[in-house]
Short mmCIF file of C-alpha atoms in Angstrom, two decimals:
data_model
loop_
_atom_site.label_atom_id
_atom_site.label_comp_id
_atom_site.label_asym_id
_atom_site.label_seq_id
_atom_site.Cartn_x
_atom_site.Cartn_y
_atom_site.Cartn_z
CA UNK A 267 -36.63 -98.61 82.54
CA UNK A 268 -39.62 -96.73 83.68
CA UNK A 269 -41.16 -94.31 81.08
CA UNK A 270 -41.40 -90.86 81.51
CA UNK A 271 -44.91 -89.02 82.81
CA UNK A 272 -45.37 -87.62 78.79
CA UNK A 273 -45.00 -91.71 77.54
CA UNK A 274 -47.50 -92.72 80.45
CA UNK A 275 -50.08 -90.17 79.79
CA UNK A 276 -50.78 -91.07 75.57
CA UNK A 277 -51.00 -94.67 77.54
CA UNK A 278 -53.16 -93.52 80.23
CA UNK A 279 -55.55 -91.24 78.09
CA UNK A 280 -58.44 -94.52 76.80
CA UNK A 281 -57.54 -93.31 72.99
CA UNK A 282 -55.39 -95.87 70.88
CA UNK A 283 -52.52 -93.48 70.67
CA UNK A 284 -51.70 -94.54 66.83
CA UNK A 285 -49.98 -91.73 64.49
CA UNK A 286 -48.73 -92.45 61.46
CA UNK A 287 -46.47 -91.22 58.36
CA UNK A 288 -46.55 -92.54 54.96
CA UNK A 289 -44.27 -92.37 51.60
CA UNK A 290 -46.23 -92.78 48.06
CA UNK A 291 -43.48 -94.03 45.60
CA UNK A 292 -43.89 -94.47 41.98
CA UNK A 293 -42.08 -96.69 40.19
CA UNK A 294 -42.85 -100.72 40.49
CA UNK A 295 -44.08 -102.39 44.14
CA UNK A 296 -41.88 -102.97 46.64
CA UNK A 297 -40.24 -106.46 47.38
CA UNK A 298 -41.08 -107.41 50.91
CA UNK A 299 -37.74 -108.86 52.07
CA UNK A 300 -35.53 -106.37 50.48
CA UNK A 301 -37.77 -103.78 52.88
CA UNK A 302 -37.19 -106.22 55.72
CA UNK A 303 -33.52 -106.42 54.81
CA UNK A 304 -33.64 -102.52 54.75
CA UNK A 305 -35.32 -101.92 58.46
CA UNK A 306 -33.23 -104.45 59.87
CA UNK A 307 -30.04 -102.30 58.79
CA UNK A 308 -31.31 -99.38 59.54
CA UNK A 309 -33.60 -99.77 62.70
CA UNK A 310 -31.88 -102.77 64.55
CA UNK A 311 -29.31 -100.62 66.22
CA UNK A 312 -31.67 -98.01 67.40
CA UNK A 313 -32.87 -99.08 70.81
CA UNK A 314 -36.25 -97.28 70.74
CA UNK A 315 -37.56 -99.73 68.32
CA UNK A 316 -36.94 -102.53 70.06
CA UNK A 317 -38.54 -101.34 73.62
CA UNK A 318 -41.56 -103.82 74.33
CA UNK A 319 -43.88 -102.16 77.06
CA UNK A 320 -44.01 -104.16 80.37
CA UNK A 321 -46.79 -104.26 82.66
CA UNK A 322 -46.26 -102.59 86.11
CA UNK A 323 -44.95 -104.47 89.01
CA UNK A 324 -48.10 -103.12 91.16
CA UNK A 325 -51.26 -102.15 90.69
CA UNK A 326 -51.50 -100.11 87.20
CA UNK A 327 -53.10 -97.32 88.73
CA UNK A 328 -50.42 -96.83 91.63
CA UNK A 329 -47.47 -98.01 89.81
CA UNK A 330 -45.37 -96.82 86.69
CA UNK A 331 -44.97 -98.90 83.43
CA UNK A 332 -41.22 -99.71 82.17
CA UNK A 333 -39.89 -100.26 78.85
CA UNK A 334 -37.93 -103.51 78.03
CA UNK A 335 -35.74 -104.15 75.43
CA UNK A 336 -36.81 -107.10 73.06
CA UNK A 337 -33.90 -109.56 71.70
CA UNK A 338 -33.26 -110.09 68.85
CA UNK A 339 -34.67 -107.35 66.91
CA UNK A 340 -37.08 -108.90 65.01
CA UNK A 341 -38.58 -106.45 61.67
CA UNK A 342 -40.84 -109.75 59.91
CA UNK A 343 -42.87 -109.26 62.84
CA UNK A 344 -43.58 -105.93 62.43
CA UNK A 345 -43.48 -105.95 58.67
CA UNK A 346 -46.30 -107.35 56.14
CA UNK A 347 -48.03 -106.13 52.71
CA UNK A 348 -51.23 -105.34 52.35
CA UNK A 349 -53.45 -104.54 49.08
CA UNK A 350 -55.77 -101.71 50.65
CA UNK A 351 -55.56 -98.44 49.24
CA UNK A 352 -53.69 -95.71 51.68
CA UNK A 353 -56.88 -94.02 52.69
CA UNK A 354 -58.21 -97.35 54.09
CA UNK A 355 -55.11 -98.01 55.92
CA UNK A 356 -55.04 -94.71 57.46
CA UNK A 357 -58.63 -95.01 58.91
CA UNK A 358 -58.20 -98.33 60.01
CA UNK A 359 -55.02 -97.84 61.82
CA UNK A 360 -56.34 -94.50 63.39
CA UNK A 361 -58.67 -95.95 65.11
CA UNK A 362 -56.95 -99.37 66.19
CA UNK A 363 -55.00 -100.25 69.46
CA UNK A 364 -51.44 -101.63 68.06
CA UNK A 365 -50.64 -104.53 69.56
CA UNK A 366 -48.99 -104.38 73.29
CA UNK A 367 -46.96 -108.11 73.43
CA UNK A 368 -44.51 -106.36 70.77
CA UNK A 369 -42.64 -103.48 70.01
CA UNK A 370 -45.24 -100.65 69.64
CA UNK A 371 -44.34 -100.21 65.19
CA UNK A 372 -45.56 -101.47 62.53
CA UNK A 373 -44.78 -101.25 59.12
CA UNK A 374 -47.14 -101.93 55.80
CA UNK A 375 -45.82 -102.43 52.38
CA UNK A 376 -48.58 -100.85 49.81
CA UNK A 377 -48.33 -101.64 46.23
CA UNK A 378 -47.42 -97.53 46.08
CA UNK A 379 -46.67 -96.55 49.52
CA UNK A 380 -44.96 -97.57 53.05
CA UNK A 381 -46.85 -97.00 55.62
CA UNK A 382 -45.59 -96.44 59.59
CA UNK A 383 -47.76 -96.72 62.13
CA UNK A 384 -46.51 -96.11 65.80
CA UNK A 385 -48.14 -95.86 69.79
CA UNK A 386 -47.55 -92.18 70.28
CA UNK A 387 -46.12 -93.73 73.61
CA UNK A 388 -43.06 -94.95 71.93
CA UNK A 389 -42.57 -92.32 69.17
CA UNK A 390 -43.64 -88.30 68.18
CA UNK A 391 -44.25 -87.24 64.63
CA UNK A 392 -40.48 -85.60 64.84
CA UNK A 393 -39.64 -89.57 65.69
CA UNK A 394 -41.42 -91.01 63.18
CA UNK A 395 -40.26 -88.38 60.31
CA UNK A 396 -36.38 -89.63 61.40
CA UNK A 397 -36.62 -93.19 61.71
CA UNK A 398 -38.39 -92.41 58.07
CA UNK A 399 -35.79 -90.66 56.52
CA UNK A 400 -33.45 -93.39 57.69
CA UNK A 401 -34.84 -95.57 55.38
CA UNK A 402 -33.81 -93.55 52.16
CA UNK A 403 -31.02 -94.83 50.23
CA UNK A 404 -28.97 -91.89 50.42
CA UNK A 405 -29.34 -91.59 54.46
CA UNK A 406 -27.02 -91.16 56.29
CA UNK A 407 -27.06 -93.80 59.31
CA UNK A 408 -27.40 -92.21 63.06
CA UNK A 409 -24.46 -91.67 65.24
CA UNK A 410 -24.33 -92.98 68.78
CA UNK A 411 -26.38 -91.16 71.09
CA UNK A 412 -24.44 -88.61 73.19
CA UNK A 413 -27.68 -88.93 75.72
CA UNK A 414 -29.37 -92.27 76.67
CA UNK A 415 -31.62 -92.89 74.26
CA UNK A 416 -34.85 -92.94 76.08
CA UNK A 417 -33.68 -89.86 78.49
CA UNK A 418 -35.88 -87.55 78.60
CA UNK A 419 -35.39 -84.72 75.98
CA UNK A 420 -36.50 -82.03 78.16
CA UNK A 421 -34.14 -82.73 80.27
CA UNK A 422 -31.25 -82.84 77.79
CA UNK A 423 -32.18 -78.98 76.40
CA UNK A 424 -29.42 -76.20 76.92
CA UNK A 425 -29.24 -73.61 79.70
CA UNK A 426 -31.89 -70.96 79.01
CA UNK A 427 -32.17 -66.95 80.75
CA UNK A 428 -34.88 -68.02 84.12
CA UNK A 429 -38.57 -67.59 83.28
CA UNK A 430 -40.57 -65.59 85.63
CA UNK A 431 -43.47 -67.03 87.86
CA UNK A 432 -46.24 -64.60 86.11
CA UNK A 433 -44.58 -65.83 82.76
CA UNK A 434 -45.56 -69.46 84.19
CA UNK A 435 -48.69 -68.50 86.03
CA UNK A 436 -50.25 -67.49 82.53
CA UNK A 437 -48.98 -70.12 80.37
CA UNK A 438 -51.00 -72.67 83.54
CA UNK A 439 -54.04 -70.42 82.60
CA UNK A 440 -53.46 -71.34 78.90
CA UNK A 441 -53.18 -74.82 79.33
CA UNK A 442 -56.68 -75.11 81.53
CA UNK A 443 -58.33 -72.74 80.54
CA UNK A 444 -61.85 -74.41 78.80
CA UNK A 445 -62.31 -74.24 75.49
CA UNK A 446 -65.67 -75.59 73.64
CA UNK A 447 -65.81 -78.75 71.54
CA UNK A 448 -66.65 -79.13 67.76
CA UNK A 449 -70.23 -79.41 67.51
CA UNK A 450 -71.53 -82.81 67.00
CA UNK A 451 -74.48 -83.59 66.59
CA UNK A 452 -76.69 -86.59 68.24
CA UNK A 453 -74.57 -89.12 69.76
CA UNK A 454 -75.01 -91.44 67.45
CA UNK A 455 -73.59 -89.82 64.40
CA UNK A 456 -70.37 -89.71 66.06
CA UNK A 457 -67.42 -91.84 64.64
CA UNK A 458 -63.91 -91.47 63.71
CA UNK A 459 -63.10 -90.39 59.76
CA UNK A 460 -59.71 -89.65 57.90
CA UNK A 461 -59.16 -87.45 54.85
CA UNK A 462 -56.24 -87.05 52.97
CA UNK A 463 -56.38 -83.55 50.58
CA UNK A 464 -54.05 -82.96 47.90
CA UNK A 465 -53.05 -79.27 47.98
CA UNK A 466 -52.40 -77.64 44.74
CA UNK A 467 -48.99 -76.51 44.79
CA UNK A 468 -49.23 -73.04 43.39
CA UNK A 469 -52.35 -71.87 45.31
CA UNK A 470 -49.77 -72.52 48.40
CA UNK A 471 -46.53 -71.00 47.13
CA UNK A 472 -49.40 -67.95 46.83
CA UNK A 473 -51.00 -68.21 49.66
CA UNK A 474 -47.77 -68.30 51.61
CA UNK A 475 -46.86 -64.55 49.86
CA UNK A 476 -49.57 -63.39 52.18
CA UNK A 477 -50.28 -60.78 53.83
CA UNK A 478 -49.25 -58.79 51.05
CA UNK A 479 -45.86 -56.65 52.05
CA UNK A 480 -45.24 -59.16 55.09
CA UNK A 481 -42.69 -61.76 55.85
CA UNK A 482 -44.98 -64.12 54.26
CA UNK A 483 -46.33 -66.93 56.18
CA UNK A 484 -45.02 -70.42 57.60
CA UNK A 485 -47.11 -73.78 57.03
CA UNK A 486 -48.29 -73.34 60.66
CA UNK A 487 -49.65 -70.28 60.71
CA UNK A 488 -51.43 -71.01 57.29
CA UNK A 489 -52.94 -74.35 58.49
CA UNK A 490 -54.20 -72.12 61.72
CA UNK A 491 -55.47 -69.38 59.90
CA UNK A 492 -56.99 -71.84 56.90
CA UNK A 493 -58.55 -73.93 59.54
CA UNK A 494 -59.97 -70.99 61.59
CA UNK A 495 -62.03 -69.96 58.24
CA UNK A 496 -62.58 -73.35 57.43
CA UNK A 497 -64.66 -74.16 60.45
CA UNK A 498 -66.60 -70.30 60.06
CA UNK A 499 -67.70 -71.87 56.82
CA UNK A 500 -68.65 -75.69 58.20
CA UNK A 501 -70.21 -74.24 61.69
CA UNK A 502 -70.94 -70.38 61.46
CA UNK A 503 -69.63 -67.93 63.61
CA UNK A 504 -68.60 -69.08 67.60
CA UNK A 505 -71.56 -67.19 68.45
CA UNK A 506 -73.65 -69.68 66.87
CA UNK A 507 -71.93 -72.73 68.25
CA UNK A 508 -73.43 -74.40 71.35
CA UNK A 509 -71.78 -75.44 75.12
CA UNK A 510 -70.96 -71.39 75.61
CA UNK A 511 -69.03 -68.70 74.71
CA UNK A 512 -65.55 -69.97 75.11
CA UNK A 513 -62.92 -69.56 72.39
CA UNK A 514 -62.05 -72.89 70.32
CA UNK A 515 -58.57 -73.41 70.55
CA UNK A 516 -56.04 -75.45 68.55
CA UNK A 517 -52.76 -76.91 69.96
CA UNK A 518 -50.03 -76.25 68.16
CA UNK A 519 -46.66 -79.03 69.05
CA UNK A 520 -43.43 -77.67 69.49
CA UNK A 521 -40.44 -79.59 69.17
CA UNK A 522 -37.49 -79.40 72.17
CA UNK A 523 -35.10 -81.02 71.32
CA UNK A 524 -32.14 -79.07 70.49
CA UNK A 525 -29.45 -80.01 67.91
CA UNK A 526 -27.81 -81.91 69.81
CA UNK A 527 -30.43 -84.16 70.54
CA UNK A 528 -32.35 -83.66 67.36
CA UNK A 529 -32.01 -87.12 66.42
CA UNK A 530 -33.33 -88.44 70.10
CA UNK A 531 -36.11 -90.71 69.53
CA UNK A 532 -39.47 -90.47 71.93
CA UNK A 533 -41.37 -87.72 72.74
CA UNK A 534 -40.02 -84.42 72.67
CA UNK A 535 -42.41 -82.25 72.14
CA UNK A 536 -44.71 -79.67 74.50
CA UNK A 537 -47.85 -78.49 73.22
CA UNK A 538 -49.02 -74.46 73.24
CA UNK A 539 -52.80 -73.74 73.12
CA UNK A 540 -54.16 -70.88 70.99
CA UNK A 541 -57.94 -69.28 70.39
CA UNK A 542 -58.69 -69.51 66.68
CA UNK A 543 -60.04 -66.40 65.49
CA UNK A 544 -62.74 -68.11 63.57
CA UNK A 545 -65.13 -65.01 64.10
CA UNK A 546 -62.49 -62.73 61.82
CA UNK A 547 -64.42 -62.19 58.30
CA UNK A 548 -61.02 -61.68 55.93
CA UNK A 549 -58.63 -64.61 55.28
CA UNK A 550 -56.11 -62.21 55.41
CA UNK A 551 -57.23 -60.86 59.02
CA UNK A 552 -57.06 -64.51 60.57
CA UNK A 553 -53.58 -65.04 58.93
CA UNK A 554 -52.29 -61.84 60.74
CA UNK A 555 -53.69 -62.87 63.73
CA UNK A 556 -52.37 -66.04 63.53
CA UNK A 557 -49.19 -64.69 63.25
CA UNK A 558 -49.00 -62.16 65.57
CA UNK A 559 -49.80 -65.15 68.47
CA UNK A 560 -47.62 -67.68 66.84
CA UNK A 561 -44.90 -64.94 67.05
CA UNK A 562 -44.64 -65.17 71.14
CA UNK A 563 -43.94 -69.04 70.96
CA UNK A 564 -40.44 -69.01 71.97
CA UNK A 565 -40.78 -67.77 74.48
CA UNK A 566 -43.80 -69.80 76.14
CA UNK A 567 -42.18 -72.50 75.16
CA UNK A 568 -39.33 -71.05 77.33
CA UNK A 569 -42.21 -71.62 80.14
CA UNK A 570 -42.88 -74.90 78.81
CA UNK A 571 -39.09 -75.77 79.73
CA UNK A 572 -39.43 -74.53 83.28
CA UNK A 573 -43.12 -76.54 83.94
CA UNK A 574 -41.88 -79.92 82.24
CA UNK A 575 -39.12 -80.81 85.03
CA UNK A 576 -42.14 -79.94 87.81
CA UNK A 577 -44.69 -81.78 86.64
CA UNK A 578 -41.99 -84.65 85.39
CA UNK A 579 -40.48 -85.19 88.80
CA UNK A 580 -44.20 -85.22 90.22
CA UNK A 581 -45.28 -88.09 88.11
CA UNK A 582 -42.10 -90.36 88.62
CA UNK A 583 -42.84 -90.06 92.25
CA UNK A 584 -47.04 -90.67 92.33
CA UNK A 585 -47.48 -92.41 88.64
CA UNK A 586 -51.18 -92.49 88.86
CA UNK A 587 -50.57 -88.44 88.40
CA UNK A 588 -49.46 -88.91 85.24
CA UNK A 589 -53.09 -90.97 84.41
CA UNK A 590 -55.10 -88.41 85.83
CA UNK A 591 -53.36 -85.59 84.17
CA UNK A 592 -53.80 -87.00 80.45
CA UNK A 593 -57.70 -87.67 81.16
CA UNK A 594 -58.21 -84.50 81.78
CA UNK A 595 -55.90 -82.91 78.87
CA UNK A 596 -57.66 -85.29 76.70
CA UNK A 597 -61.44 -83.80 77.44
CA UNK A 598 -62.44 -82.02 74.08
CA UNK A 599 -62.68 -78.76 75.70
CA UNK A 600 -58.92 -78.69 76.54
CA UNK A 601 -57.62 -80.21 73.43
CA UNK A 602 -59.95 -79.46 70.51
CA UNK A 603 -57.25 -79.89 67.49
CA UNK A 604 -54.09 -80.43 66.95
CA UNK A 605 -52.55 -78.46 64.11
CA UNK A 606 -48.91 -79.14 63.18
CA UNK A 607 -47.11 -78.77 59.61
CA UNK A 608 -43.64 -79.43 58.72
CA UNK A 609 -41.38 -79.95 55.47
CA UNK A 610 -39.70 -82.90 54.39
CA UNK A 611 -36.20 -81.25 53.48
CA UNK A 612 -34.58 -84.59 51.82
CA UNK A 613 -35.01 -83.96 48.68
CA UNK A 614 -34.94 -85.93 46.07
CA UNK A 615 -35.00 -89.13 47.78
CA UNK A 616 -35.64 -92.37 47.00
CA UNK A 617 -36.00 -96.22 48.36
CA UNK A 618 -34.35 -98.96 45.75
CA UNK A 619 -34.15 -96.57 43.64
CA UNK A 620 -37.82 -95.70 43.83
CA UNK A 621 -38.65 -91.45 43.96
CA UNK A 622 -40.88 -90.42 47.20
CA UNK A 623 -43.24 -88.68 45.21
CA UNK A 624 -45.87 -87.61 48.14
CA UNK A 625 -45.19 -87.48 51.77
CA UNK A 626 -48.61 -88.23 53.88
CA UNK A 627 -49.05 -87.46 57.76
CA UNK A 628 -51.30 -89.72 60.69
CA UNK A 629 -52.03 -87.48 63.51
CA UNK A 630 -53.55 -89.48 66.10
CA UNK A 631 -57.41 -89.66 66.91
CA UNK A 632 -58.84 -87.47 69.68
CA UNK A 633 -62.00 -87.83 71.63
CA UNK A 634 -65.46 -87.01 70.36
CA UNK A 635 -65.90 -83.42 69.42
CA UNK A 636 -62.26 -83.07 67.86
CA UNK A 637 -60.19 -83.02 64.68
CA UNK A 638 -56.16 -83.37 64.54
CA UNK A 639 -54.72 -81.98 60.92
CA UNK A 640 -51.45 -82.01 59.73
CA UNK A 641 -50.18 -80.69 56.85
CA UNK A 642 -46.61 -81.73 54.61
CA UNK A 643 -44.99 -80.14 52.36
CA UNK A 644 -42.66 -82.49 49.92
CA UNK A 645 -40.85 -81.44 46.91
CA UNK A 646 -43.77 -79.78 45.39
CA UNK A 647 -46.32 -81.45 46.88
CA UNK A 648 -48.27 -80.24 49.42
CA UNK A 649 -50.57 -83.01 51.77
CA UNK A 650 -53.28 -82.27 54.38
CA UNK A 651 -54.95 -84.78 56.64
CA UNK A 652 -57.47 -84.62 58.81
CA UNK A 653 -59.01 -87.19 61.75
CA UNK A 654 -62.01 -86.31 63.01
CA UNK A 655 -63.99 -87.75 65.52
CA UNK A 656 -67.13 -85.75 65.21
CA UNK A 657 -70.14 -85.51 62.83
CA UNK A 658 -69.88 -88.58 60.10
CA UNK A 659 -67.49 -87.49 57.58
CA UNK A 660 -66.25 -84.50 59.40
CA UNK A 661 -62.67 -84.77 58.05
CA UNK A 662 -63.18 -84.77 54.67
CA UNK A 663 -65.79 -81.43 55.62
CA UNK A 664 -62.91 -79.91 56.86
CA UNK A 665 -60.14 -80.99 54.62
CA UNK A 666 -62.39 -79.58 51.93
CA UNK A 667 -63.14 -76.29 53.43
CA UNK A 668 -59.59 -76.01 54.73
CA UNK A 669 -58.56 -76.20 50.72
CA UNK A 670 -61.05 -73.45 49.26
CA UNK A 671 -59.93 -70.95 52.41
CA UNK A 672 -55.98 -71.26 50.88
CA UNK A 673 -57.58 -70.54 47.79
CA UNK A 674 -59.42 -67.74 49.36
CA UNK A 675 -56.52 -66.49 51.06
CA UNK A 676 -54.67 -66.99 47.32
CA UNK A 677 -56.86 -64.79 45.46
CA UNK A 678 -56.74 -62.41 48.05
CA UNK A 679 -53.17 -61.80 47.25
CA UNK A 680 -54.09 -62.10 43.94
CA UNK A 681 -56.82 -59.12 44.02
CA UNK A 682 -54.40 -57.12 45.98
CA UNK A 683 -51.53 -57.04 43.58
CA UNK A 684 -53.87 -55.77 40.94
CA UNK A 685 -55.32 -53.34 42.79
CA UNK A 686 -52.01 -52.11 43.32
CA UNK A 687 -51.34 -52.24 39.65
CA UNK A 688 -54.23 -50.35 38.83
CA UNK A 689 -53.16 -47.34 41.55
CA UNK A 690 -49.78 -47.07 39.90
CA UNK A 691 -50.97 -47.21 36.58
CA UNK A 692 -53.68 -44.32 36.98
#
């Protein structure tokens, strides 16, 4: 079966392509073959984890790849413990190829953690947070598929009012319109780095009260608005930056699949651009103005739904298209960060009886002149990560700064509830 244009462009895009997600347990380590034992019950019906990718019949630039499905399913391939510490898996599967005569998974037992890596390829982070959850004791295993399960899921999505040309005309502009890289330094300080930041729980339940008299704010628009203030404090103002006067954008992904396909395995996802208003001086300003754009999603992603089939149907019929077009979106000026937060609603759950105490995120590495964050929220704890592939030890920069803006932004809410105190009490 020949994969769709978004599965041939994270192939076709010279990055390895690896995301990841991770559960930190407490309780005692994990027995390998009871996780084995596990997988195969809950993995070895669902056809996506079996696909091995097969070479094109042509000439790879001229031809498309297929998927073929691998017999028997086969987890102690995929499966092994390890005794590095989380961090050092995370930075060392970030940057690696997986390998391509197998199923594109694998899965590391840590004495305190699991740890699922994945070519983006074969699964998106809504993907890998299902297949997760399936491992749970108390999940609940998947139905059939009412769609094939490697169908594309924007073609599966329900009937939607018709989007006007100008409506698609300016979400085009978004997506190529230039942007300006992270600045780097000399070439040679350039490498890949991974930090994972443990949010305190109550500076976010306060920071998410913000602005004060609002609806309060999602964990998108605080990791946008956080992150916007966090590189003011690493870099300066935009004016200061090099390569222009461009805005830096982040990408935000947007999930759509619908409920009836919300368990479809792949990639289902489109991606909308947004300037980061990094040169805004209040935390509180670059949360509102965070808000206000994230507020007009729906409906570009209602635009997003009428360019996908296009630009689908034009890479099934010339492949190389679909090479050409990820090259380009992969440039740093066109996709500086990725930014993407989410909550992990099972709660409690556990695996043999052991309580996921800590969910932790993988967003994929980007080229030079990038970082990709993502932030979870699980039970009441609250993870950032960060890849960089900038300055050495740009992620843990960032992850840093990113922490003491929520704490900005939380004492901001802070000072203005006493402030209104003090006006009702004189």
């Amino acid at each position: 079966m020949r994969l769709t244009a978004i599965d041939e462009g994270h192939l076709r895009n010279g990055l390895p392509g690896t995301i990841g997600i991770a559960g930190v347990f407490s309780g005692e380590p994990f027995d390998l073959e009871r996780v084995r034992a596990r997988v195969r019950e809950r993995w070895g019906g669902l056809e996506r984890m079996s696909l091995v990718l097969r070479p094109p019949t042509g000439s790879g630039a001229l031809s498309g790849r297929r998927w073929e499905r691998a017999w028997p399913f086969d987890p102690g391939a995929h499966i092994t413990a390890t005794e590095q510490d989380l961090r050092h898996l995370l930075a060392d599967g970030v940057s690696h190829p997986l390998p391509p005569e197998r199923p594109l998974w694998r899965l590391l037992v840590a004495r305190d953690a699991l740890v699922l890596f994945a070519h983006h390829a074969l699964l998106d982070g809504r993907s890998l947070e299902t297949v997760f959850r399936l491992l749970m004791d108390d999940a609940v295993p998947p139905l059939p598929p009412r769609v094939p399960a490697t169908a594309d899921p924007t073609a599966t999505v329900r009937q939607r009012p018709a989007v006007s040309a100008a409506a698609v005309g300016r979400e085009l502009r978004r997506i190529g319109a230039l942007g300006r890289p992270l600045p780097m330094g000399s070439p040679g300080e350039v490498r890949p780095s991974v930090a994972v930041v443990e949010l305190d729980p109550q500076v976010m339940r306060t920071a998410r009260r913000q602005p004060a008299g609002g609806r309060g704010a999602t964990l998108n628009e605080l990791l946008l608005s956080t992150y916007a203030g966090a590189l003011r404090v690493c870099h300066g103002p935009l004016r200061t930056w090099p390569k222009g006067t461009n805005p830096f954008y982040a990408t935000v992904p947007v999930d759509l699949r619908t409920r009836r396909t919300a368990q479809q395995l792949g990639n289902g996802v489109t991606v909308l651009r947004m300037p980061l208003p990094v040169d805004l001086e209040s935390p509180v300003a670059r949360l509102t103005a965070c808000q206000d754009q994230v507020a007009g999603f729906d409906r570009r992603c209602d635009a997003h739904r009428a360019i996908l089939p296009a630009l689908q149907g034009a890479a099934r019929a010339v492949p190389w298209l679909a090479g050409v077009m990820a090259r380009r979106l992969a440039r740093p000026e066109l996709t500086t960060s990725l930014c993407t937060a989410f909550k992990w609603r099972d709660h409690p759950s556990h695996l043999y009886g052991r309580p996921l105490a800590r969910v932790v995120p993988l967003p994929q590495l980007s080229p030079p002149g990038t970082a990709n964050l993502c932030l979870v929220h699980s039970a009441d704890a609250y993870t950032l990560t960060v890849v960089g592939h900038a300055r050495a030890g740009a992620a843990e920069m960032i992850g840093a700064a990113v922490a003491r803006e929520l704490e900005a932004l939380a004492t901001s809410e802070a000072s203005a509830a006493r402030a209104g105190q003090g006006l009702r009490t004189t």
